[in-house]
PDB file of C-alpha atoms in Angstrom:
ATOM      1  CA  MET A   1      99.642 102.834 123.253  1.00  0.00           C
ATOM      2  CA  SER A   2     100.141 107.365 124.090  1.00  0.00           C
ATOM      3  CA  ASN A   3      96.904 108.009 125.165  1.00  0.00           C
ATOM      4  CA  GLN A   4      94.142 106.662 127.839  1.00  0.00           C
ATOM      5  CA  VAL A   5      92.227 104.306 126.224  1.00  0.00           C
ATOM      6  CA  ASN A   6      88.746 105.371 126.783  1.00  0.00           C
ATOM      7  CA  ASP A   7      89.908 108.677 124.234  1.00  0.00           C
ATOM      8  CA  VAL A   8      88.981 106.809 121.472  1.00  0.00           C
ATOM      9  CA  GLN A   9      85.441 107.665 122.293  1.00  0.00           C
ATOM     10  CA  ASN A  10      86.100 111.100 121.954  1.00  0.00           C
ATOM     11  CA  ALA A  11      87.512 110.415 118.151  1.00  0.00           C
ATOM     12  CA  GLU A  12      86.689 110.822 114.843  1.00  0.00           C
ATOM     13  CA  VAL A  13      88.552 108.231 113.314  1.00  0.00           C
ATOM     14  CA  ILE A  14      90.595 105.219 114.749  1.00  0.00           C
ATOM     15  CA  PHE A  15      92.822 104.177 112.379  1.00  0.00           C
ATOM     16  CA  LEU A  16      94.733 100.686 113.223  1.00  0.00           C
ATOM     17  CA  ILE A  17      97.119  98.776 111.155  1.00  0.00           C
ATOM     18  CA  GLY A  18      98.402  95.816 111.714  1.00  0.00           C
ATOM     19  CA  ALA A  19      97.045  94.790 115.303  1.00  0.00           C
ATOM     20  CA  ASN A  20      94.881  92.662 116.766  1.00  0.00           C
ATOM     21  CA  PRO A  21      94.301  94.818 120.332  1.00  0.00           C
ATOM     22  CA  THR A  22      91.503  91.853 120.700  1.00  0.00           C
ATOM     23  CA  SER A  23      94.400  89.197 121.465  1.00  0.00           C
ATOM     24  CA  ASN A  24      96.934  91.857 123.123  1.00  0.00           C
ATOM     25  CA  HIS A  25      94.956  94.388 124.718  1.00  0.00           C
ATOM     26  CA  PRO A  26      91.362  93.410 124.581  1.00  0.00           C
ATOM     27  CA  VAL A  27      90.081  95.999 127.311  1.00  0.00           C
ATOM     28  CA  ALA A  28      91.448  98.859 124.343  1.00  0.00           C
ATOM     29  CA  ALA A  29      89.687  96.486 122.090  1.00  0.00           C
ATOM     30  CA  THR A  30      86.178  96.591 123.713  1.00  0.00           C
ATOM     31  CA  TRP A  31      86.960 100.587 123.941  1.00  0.00           C
ATOM     32  CA  MET A  32      87.047 100.636 120.116  1.00  0.00           C
ATOM     33  CA  LYS A  33      84.646  98.577 119.590  1.00  0.00           C
ATOM     34  CA  ASN A  34      82.308 100.391 121.399  1.00  0.00           C
ATOM     35  CA  ALA A  35      83.210 103.499 119.847  1.00  0.00           C
ATOM     36  CA  ALA A  36      82.734 102.163 116.695  1.00  0.00           C
ATOM     37  CA  LYS A  37      79.234 101.032 117.774  1.00  0.00           C
ATOM     38  CA  ASN A  38      78.654 104.606 118.562  1.00  0.00           C
ATOM     39  CA  GLY A  39      79.523 106.308 115.458  1.00  0.00           C
ATOM     40  CA  VAL A  40      83.274 106.525 115.267  1.00  0.00           C
ATOM     41  CA  LYS A  41      84.913 105.684 112.034  1.00  0.00           C
ATOM     42  CA  LEU A  42      86.973 102.658 112.265  1.00  0.00           C
ATOM     43  CA  ILE A  43      89.548 101.522 109.531  1.00  0.00           C
ATOM     44  CA  VAL A  44      91.542  98.292 110.315  1.00  0.00           C
ATOM     45  CA  ALA A  45      94.320  97.906 107.834  1.00  0.00           C
ATOM     46  CA  ASP A  46      95.842  94.397 108.611  1.00  0.00           C
ATOM     47  CA  PRO A  47      96.317  91.134 106.157  1.00  0.00           C
ATOM     48  CA  ARG A  48      94.455  89.140 108.261  1.00  0.00           C
ATOM     49  CA  ILE A  49      90.627  89.449 109.252  1.00  0.00           C
ATOM     50  CA  ASN A  50      90.242  90.275 113.210  1.00  0.00           C
ATOM     51  CA  GLU A  51      87.238  90.746 115.429  1.00  0.00           C
ATOM     52  CA  LEU A  52      87.351  94.316 114.578  1.00  0.00           C
ATOM     53  CA  ALA A  53      87.903  93.905 111.174  1.00  0.00           C
ATOM     54  CA  ARG A  54      83.777  93.161 111.824  1.00  0.00           C
ATOM     55  CA  HIS A  55      82.848  96.215 113.173  1.00  0.00           C
ATOM     56  CA  ALA A  56      85.076  98.514 110.685  1.00  0.00           C
ATOM     57  CA  THR A  57      83.905 101.066 108.604  1.00  0.00           C
ATOM     58  CA  HIS A  58      86.673 100.071 106.552  1.00  0.00           C
ATOM     59  CA  PHE A  59      88.918  97.433 106.077  1.00  0.00           C
ATOM     60  CA  LEU A  60      92.117  97.174 103.794  1.00  0.00           C
ATOM     61  CA  GLN A  61      93.489  94.257 103.472  1.00  0.00           C
ATOM     62  CA  PHE A  62      97.180  94.318 102.424  1.00  0.00           C
ATOM     63  CA  LYS A  63      99.495  91.269 101.541  1.00  0.00           C
ATOM     64  CA  PRO A  64     101.616  89.561 104.625  1.00  0.00           C
ATOM     65  CA  ASP A  65     105.622  91.253 104.685  1.00  0.00           C
ATOM     66  CA  THR A  66     104.433  94.168 102.532  1.00  0.00           C
ATOM     67  CA  GLU A  67     103.803  96.902 105.568  1.00  0.00           C
ATOM     68  CA  SER A  68     107.175  97.134 106.127  1.00  0.00           C
ATOM     69  CA  ARG A  69     108.576  97.851 102.845  1.00  0.00           C
ATOM     70  CA  CYS A  70     110.071 102.344 101.653  1.00  0.00           C
TER      71      CYS A  70
END
């Protein structure tokens, strides 16, 4: 992460691609969940349905191993 994690509360959109912060960065995930509850659009793109997908405005589920092909 390049910004302070609590900056998500000031964002218009959070776009999360192929990551699971609930497991790897639980504090960051909590900030994202709270931001989504407060009206920030959360877009999750991942082959797995994770905890943040349940809070997402949009969930884009793609086939595994297709996110890094050019």
